[in-house]
PDB file of C-alpha atoms in Angstrom:
ATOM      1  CA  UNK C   1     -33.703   5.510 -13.620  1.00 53.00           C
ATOM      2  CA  UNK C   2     -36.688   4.691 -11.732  1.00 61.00           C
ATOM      3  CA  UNK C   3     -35.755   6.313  -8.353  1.00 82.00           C
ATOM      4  CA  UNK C   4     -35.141   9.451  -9.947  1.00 93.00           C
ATOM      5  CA  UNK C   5     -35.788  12.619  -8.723  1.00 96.00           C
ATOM      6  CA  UNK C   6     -35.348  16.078  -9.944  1.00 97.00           C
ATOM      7  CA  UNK C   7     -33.525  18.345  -8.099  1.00 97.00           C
ATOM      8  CA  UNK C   8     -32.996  22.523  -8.490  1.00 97.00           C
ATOM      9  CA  UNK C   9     -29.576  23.658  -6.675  1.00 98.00           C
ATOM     10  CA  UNK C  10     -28.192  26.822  -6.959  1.00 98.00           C
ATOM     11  CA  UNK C  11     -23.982  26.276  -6.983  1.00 97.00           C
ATOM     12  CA  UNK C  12     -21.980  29.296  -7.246  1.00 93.00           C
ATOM     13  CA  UNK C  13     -24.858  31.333  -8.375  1.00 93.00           C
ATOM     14  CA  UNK C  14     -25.864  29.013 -10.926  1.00 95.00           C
ATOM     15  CA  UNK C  15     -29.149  27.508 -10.862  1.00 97.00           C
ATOM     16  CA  UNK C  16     -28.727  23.686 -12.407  1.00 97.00           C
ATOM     17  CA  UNK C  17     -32.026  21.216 -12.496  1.00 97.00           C
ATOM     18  CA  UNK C  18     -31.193  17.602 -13.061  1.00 97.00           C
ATOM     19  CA  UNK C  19     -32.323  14.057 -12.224  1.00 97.00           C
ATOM     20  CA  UNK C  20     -30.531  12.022 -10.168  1.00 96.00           C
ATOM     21  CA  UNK C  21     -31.352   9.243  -8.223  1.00 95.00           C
ATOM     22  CA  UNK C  22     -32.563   9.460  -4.898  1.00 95.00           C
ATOM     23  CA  UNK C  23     -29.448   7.410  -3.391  1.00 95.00           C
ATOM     24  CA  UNK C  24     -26.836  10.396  -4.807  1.00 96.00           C
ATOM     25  CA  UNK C  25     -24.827  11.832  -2.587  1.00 97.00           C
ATOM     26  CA  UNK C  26     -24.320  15.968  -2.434  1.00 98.00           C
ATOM     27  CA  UNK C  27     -20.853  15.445  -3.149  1.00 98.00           C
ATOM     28  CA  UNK C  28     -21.501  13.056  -6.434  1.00 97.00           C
ATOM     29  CA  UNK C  29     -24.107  15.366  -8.089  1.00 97.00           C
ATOM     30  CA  UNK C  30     -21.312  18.280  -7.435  1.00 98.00           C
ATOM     31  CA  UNK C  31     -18.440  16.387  -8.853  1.00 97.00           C
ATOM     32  CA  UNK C  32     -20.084  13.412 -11.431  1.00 94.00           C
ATOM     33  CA  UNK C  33     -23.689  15.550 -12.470  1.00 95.00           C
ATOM     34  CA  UNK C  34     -21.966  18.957 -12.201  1.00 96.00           C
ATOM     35  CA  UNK C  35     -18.398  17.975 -12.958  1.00 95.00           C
ATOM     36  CA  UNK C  36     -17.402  20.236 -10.314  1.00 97.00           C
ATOM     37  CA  UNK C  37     -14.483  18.170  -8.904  1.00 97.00           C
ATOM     38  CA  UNK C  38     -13.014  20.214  -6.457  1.00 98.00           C
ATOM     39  CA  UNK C  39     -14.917  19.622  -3.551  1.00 98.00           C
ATOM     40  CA  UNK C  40     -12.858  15.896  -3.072  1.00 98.00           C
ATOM     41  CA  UNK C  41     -13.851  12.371  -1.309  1.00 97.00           C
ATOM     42  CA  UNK C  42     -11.636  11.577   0.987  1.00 96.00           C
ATOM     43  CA  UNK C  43     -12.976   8.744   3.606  1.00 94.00           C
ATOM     44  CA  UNK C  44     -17.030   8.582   1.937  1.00 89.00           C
ATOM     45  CA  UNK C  45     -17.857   8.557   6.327  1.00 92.00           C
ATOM     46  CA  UNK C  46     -17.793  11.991   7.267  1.00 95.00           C
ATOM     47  CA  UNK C  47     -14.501  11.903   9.070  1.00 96.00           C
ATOM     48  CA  UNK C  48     -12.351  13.870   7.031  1.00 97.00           C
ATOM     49  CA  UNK C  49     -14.099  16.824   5.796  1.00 98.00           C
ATOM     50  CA  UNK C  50     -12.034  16.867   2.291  1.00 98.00           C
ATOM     51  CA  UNK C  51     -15.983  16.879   0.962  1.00 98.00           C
ATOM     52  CA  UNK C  52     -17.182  20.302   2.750  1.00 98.00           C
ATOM     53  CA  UNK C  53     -18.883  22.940   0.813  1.00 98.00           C
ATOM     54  CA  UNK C  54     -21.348  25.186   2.042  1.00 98.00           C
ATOM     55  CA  UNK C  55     -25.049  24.551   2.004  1.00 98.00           C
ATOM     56  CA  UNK C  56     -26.881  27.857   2.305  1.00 98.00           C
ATOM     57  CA  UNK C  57     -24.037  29.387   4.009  1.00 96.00           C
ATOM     58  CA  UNK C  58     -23.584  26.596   6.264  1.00 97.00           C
ATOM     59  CA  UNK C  59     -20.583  24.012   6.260  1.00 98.00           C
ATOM     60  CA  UNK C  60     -21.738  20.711   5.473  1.00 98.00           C
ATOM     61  CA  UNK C  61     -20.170  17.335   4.407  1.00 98.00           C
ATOM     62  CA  UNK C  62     -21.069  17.021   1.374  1.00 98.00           C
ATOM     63  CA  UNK C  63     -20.662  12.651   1.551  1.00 97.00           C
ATOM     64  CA  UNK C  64     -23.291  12.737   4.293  1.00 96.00           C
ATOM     65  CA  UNK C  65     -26.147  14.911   2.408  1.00 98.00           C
ATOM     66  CA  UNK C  66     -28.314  13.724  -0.399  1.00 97.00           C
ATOM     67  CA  UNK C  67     -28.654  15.705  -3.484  1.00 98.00           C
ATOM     68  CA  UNK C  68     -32.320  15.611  -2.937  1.00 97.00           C
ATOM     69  CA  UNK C  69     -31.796  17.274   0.601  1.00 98.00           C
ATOM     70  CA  UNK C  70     -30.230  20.196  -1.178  1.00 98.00           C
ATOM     71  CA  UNK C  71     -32.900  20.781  -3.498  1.00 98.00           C
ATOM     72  CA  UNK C  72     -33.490  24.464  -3.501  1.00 98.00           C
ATOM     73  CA  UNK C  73     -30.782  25.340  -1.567  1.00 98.00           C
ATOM     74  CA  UNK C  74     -27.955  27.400  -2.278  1.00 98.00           C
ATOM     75  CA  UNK C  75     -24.216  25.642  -2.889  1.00 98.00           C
ATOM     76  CA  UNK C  76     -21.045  27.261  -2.427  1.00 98.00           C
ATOM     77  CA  UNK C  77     -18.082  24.867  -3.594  1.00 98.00           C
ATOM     78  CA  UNK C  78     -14.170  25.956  -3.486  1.00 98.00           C
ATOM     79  CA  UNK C  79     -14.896  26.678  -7.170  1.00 97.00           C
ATOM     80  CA  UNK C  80     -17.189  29.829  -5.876  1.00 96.00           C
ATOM     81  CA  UNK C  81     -14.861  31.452  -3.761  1.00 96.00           C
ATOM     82  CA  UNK C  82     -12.149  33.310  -5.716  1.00 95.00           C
ATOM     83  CA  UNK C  83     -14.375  36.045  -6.980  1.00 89.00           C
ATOM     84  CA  UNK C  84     -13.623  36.612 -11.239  1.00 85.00           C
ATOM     85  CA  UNK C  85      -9.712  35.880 -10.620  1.00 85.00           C
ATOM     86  CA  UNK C  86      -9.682  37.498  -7.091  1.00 95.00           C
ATOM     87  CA  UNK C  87      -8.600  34.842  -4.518  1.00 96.00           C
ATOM     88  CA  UNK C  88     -10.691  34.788  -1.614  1.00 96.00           C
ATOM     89  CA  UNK C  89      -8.492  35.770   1.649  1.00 96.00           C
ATOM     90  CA  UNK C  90      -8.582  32.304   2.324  1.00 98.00           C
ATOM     91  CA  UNK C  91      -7.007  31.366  -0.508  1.00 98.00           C
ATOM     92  CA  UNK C  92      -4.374  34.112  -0.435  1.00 97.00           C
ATOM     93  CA  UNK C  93      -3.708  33.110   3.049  1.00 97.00           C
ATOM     94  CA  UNK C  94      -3.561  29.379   2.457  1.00 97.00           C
ATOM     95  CA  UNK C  95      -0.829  30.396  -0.312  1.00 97.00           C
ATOM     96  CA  UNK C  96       1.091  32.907   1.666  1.00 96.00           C
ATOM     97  CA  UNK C  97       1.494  30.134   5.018  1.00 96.00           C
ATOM     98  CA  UNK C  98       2.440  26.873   3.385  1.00 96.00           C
ATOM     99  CA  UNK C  99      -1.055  25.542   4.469  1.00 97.00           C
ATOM    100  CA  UNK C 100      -1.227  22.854   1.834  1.00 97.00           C
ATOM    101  CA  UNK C 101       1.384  20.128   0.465  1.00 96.00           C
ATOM    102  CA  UNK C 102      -0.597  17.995  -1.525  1.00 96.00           C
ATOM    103  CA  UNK C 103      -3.965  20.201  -1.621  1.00 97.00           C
ATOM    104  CA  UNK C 104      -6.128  16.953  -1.562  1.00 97.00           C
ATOM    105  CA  UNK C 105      -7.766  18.203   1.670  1.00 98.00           C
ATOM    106  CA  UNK C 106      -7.562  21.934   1.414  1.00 98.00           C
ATOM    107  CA  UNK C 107     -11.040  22.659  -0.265  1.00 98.00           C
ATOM    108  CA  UNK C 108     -12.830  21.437   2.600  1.00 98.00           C
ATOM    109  CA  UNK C 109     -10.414  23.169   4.902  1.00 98.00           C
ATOM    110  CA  UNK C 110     -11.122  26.512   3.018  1.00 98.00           C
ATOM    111  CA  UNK C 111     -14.878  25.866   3.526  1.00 98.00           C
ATOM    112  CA  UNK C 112     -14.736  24.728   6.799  1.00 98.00           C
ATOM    113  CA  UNK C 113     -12.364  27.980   7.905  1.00 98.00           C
ATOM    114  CA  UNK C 114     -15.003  29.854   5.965  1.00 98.00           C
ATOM    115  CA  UNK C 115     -17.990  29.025   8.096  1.00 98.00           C
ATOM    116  CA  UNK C 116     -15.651  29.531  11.452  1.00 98.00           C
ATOM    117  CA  UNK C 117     -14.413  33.513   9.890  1.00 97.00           C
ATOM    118  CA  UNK C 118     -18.439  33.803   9.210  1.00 96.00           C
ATOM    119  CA  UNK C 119     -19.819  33.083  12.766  1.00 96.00           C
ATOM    120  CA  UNK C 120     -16.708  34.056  14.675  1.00 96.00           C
ATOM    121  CA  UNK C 121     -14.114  37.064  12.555  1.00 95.00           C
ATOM    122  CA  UNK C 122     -11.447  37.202  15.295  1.00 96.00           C
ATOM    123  CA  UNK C 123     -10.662  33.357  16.486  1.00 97.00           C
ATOM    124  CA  UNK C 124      -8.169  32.192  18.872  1.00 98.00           C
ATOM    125  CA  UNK C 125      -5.741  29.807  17.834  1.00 98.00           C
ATOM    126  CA  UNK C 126      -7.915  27.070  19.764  1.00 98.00           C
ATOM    127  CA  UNK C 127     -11.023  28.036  17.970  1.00 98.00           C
ATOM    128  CA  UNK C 128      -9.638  27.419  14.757  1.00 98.00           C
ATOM    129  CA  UNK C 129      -8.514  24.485  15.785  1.00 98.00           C
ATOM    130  CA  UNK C 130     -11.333  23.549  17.276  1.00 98.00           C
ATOM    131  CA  UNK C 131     -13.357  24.126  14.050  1.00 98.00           C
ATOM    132  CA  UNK C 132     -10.992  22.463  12.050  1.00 98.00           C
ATOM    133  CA  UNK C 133     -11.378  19.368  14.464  1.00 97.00           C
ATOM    134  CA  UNK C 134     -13.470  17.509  11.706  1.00 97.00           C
ATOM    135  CA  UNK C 135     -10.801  18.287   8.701  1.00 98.00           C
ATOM    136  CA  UNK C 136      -8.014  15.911   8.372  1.00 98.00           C
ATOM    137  CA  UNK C 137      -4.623  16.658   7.047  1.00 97.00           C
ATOM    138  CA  UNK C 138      -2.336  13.879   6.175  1.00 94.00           C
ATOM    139  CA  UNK C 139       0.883  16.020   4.509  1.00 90.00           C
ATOM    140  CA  UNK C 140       1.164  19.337   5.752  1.00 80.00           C
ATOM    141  CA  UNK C 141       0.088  18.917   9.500  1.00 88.00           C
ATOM    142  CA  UNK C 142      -2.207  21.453  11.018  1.00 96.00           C
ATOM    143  CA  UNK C 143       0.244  24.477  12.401  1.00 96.00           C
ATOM    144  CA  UNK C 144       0.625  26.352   8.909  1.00 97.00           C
ATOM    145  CA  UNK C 145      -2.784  25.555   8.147  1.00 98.00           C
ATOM    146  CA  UNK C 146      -4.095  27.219  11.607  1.00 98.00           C
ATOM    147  CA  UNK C 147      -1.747  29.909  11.141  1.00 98.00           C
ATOM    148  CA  UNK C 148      -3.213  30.566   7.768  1.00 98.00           C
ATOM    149  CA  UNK C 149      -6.720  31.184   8.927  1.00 98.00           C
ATOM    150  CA  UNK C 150      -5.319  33.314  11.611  1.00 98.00           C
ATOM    151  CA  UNK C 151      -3.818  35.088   9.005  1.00 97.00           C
ATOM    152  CA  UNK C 152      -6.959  34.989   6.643  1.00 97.00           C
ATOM    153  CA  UNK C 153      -8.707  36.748   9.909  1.00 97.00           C
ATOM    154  CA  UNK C 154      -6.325  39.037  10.271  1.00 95.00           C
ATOM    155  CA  UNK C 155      -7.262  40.581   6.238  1.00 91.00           C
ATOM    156  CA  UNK C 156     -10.675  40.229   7.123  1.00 83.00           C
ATOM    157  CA  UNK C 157     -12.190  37.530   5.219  1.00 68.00           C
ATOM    158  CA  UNK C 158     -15.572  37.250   7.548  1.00 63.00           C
ATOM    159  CA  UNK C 159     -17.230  35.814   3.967  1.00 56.00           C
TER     160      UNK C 159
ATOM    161  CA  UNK G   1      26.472  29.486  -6.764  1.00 47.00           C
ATOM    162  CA  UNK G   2      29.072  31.674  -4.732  1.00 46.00           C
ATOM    163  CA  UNK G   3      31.401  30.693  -2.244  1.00 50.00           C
ATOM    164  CA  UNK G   4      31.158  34.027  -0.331  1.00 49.00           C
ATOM    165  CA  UNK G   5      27.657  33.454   0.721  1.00 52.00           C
ATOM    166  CA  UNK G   6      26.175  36.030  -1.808  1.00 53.00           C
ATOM    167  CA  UNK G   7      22.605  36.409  -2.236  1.00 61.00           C
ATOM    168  CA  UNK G   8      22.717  36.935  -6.217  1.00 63.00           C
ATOM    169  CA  UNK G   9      19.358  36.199  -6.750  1.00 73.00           C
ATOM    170  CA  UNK G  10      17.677  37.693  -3.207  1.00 81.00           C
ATOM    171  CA  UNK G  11      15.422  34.285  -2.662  1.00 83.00           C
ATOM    172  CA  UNK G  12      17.982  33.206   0.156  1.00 88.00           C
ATOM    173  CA  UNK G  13      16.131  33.702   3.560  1.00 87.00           C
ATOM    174  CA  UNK G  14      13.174  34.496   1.386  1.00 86.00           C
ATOM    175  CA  UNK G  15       9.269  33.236   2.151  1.00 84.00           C
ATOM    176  CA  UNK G  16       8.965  32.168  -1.265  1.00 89.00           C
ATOM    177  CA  UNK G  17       5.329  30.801  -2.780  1.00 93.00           C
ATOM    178  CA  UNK G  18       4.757  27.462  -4.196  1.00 95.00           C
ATOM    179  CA  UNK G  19       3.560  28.020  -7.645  1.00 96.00           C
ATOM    180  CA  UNK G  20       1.724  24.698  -7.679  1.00 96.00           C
ATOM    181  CA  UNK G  21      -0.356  26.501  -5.042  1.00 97.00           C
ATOM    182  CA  UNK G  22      -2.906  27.993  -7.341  1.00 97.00           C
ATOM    183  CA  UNK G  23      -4.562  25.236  -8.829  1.00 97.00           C
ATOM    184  CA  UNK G  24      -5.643  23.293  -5.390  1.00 97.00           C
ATOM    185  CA  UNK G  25      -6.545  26.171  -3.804  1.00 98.00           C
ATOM    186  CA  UNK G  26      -9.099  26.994  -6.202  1.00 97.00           C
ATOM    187  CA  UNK G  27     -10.461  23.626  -6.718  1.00 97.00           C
ATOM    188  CA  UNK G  28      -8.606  23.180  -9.826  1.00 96.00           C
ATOM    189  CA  UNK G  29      -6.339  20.146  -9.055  1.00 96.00           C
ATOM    190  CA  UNK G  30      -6.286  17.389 -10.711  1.00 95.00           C
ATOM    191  CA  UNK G  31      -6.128  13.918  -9.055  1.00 96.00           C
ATOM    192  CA  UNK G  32      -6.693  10.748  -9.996  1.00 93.00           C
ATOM    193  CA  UNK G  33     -10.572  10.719  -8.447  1.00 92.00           C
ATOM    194  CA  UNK G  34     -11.337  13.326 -10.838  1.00 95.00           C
ATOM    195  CA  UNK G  35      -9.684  11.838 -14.303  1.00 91.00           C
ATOM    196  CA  UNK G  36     -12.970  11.050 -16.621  1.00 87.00           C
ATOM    197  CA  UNK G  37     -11.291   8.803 -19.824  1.00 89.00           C
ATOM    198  CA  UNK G  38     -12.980   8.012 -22.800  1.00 90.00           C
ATOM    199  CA  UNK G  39     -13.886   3.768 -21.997  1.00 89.00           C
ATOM    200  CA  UNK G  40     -13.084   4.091 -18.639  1.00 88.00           C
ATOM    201  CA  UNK G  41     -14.615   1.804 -16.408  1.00 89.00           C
ATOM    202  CA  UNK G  42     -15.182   1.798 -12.269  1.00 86.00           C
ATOM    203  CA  UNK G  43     -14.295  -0.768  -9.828  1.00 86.00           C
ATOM    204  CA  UNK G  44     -15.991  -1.152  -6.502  1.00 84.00           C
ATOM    205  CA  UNK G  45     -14.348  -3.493  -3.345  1.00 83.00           C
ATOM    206  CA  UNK G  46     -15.999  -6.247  -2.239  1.00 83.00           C
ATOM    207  CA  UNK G  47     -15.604  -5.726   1.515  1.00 80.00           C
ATOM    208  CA  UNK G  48     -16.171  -8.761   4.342  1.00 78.00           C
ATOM    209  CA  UNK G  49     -19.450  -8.715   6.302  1.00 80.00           C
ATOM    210  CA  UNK G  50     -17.649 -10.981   8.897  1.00 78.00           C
ATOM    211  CA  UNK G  51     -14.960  -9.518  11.169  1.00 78.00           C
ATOM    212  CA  UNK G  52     -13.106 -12.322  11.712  1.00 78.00           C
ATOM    213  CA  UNK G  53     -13.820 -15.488   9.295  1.00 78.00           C
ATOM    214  CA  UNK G  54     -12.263 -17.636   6.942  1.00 79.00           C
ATOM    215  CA  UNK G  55     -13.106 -17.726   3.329  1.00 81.00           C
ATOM    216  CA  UNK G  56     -14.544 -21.231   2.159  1.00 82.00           C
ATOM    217  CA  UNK G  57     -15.274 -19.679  -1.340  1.00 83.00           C
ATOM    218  CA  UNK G  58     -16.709 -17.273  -3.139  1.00 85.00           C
ATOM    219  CA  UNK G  59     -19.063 -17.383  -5.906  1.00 88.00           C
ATOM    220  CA  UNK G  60     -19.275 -14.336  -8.517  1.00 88.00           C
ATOM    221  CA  UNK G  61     -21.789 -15.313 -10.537  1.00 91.00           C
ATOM    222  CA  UNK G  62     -23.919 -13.685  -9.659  1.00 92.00           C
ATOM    223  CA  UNK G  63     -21.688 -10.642  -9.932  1.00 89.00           C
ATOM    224  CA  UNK G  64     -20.875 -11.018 -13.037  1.00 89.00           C
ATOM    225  CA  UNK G  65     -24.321 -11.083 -14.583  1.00 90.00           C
ATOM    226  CA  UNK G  66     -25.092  -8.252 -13.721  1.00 90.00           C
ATOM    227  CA  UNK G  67     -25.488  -5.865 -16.330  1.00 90.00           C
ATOM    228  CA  UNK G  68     -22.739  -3.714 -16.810  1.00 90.00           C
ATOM    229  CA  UNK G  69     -20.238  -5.815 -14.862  1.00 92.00           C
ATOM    230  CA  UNK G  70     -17.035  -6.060 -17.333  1.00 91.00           C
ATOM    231  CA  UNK G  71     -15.057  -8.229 -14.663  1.00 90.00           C
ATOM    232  CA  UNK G  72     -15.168  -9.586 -11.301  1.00 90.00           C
ATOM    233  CA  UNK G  73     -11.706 -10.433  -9.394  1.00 87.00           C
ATOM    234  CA  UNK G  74     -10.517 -12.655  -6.486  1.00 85.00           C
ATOM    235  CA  UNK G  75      -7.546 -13.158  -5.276  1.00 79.00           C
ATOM    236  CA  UNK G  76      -7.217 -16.319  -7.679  1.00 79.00           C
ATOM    237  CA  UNK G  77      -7.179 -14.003 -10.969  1.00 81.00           C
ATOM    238  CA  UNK G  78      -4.174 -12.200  -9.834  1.00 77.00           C
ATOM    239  CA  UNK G  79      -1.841 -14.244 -11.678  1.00 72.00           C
ATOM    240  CA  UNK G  80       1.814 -12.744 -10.038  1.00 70.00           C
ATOM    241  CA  UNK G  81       0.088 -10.007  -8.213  1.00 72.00           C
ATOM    242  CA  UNK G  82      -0.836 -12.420  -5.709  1.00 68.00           C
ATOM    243  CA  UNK G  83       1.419 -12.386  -3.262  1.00 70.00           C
ATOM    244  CA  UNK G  84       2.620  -9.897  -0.589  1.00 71.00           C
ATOM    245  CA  UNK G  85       3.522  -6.755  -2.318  1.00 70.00           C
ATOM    246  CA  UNK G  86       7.321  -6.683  -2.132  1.00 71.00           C
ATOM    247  CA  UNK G  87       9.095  -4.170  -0.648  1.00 76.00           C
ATOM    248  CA  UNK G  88      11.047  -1.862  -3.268  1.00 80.00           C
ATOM    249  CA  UNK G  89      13.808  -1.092  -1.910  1.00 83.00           C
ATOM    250  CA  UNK G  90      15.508  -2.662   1.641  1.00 83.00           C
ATOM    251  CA  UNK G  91      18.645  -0.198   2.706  1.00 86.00           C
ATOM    252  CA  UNK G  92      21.988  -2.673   2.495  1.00 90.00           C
ATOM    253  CA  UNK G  93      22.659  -4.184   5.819  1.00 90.00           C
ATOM    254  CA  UNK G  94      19.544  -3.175   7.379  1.00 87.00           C
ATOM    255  CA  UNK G  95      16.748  -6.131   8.036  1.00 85.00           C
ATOM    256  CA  UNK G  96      13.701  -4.864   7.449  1.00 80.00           C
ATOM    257  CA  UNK G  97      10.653  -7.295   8.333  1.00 78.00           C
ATOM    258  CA  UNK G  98       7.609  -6.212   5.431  1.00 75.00           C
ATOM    259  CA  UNK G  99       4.191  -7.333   6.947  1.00 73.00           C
ATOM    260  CA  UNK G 100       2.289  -9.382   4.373  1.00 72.00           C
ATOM    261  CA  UNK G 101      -0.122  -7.061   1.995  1.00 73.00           C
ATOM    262  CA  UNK G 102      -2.075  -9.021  -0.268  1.00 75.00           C
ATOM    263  CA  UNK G 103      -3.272  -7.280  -3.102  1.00 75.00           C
ATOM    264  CA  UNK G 104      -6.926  -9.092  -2.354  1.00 77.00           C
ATOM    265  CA  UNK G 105      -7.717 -11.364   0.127  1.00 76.00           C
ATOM    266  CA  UNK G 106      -6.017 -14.597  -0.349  1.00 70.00           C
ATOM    267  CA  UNK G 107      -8.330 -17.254   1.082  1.00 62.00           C
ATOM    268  CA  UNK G 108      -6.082 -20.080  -0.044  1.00 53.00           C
ATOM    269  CA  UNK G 109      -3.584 -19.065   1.858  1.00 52.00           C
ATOM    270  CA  UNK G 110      -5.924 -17.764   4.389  1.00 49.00           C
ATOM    271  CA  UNK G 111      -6.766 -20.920   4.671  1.00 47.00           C
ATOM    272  CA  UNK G 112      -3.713 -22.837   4.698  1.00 48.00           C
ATOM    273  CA  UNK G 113      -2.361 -20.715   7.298  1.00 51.00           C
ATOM    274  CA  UNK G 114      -5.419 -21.527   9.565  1.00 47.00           C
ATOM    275  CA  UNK G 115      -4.996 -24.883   9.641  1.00 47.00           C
ATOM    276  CA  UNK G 116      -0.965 -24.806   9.956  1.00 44.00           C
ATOM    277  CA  UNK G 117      -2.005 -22.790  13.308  1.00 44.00           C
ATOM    278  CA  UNK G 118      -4.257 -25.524  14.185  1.00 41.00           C
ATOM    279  CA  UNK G 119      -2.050 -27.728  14.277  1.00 38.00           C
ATOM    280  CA  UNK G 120       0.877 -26.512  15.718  1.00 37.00           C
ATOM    281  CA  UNK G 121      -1.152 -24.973  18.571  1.00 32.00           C
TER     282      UNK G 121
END
């Protein structure tokens, strides 16, 4: 490859070094270098946040960040978040209130919910939805989904 | 099944889980986007750079020499895929009016459709 660079990112505690080229997107070297494929591309534009992971602690869109951009950073994908067989309160939460049908957009909407119960641990129903505003849903519709981040806050899941 | 309205097996006017749930949740779905098969190839769209224009022709050769490239398609190679795709089922006695999708862009009939419009207009 002649444009290619070599990148360090840290996902999930693992440190992986690799060469890609200087076009790839975040979300390619997760899920075609890394093989982590469930952090999903839904739109490629940013709109519907199915691509979201965290980029040292910060929700990002994965489709709109190079993989050279997140050299040396730290990567959290949905992969990282039940912790050795323990769901994350999220994910219990998602389960408990129906918040998924076809679960093609619920990684992004864990991360994304993660970020919000990070900065902000007791949300009103119009924060979440406000910082869910960039996550699209196109089966389950966004009431169970709100309710289970409510719920998620409710347990405590601030990480 | 009872007739009586018994709750035998306690799930009636239960909350019960999905047990598809765990996989998605924890990134370990499956979909189609993330099936890697031993030959398989990839297939990119060819999207217009015109918002509104007709098709005069289209030249792939250029495509197609490009190294890698296994196959380029039109709407010419679709054989009986090119046509609107059909509807699969219409409900008896119900007319149902299915808006043309063309599988790719059908600049033949693209075509031939512009100029009936000319000239009935």
């Amino acid at each position: 490859m002649a444009d290619s660079v070599h990148v360090s990112v840290t996902v999930g505690g693992e440190r992986h070094h690799a060469d890609v080229e200087a076009r790839q997107l975040l979300v390619y070297f997760l899920r075609e270098t890394l093989g982590l494929t469930g952090t999903h591309v839904g739109c490629d534009t940013s709109n519907c946040g199915a691509c979201t992971v965290h980029l040292n602690g910060e929700a990002v869109k994965s489709c709109t960040v190079l993989a050279v951009q997140a050299d040396g950073s730290e990567v959290t994908t949905i992969e990282g978040m039940a912790n050795s067989g323990t769901l994350h309160p999220l994910q219990e939460a998602f389960w408990a209130k129906h918040g998924l049908q076809c679960g093609y957009c619920t990684p992004g909407m864990i991360m994304a919910s993660a970020d919000l119960l990070a900065r902000n641990s007791d949300p009103s129903e119009q924060e979440v939805r406000e910082a869910l505003a960039g996550n699209l849903c196109r089966c389950t519709g966004y009431h169970n989904i709100v309710k289970a981040v409510l719920e998620a806050a409710k347990q405590g899941a601030t990480v | 099944m009872s007739a009586n309205g018994g709750n035998a097996n306690g799930f009636v006017g239960q909350s019960l889980r999905r047990k598809e749930d765990p996989k998605p949740i924890t990134g370990q779905g499956r979909y189609v986007d993330d099936l890697t098969m031993t030959g398989m190839l990839w297939m990119a769209f060819v999207r217009s750079q015109e918002a509104h224009a007709n098709i005069v022709s289209i030249d792939t050769s250029a495509a197609v020499g490009l190294p890698g490239v296994h196959a380029v398609y039109t709407n010419e190679d679709m054989g009986d895929l090119a046509a609107p795709l059909p509807m699969a089922w219409i409900p008896p006695g119900v007319e149902v009016r299915t808006p043309e999708h063309w599988p790719l862009t059908p600049m033949r009939i693209w075509e031939a459709i512009h100029e009936s419009d000319g000239g009935t207009s």
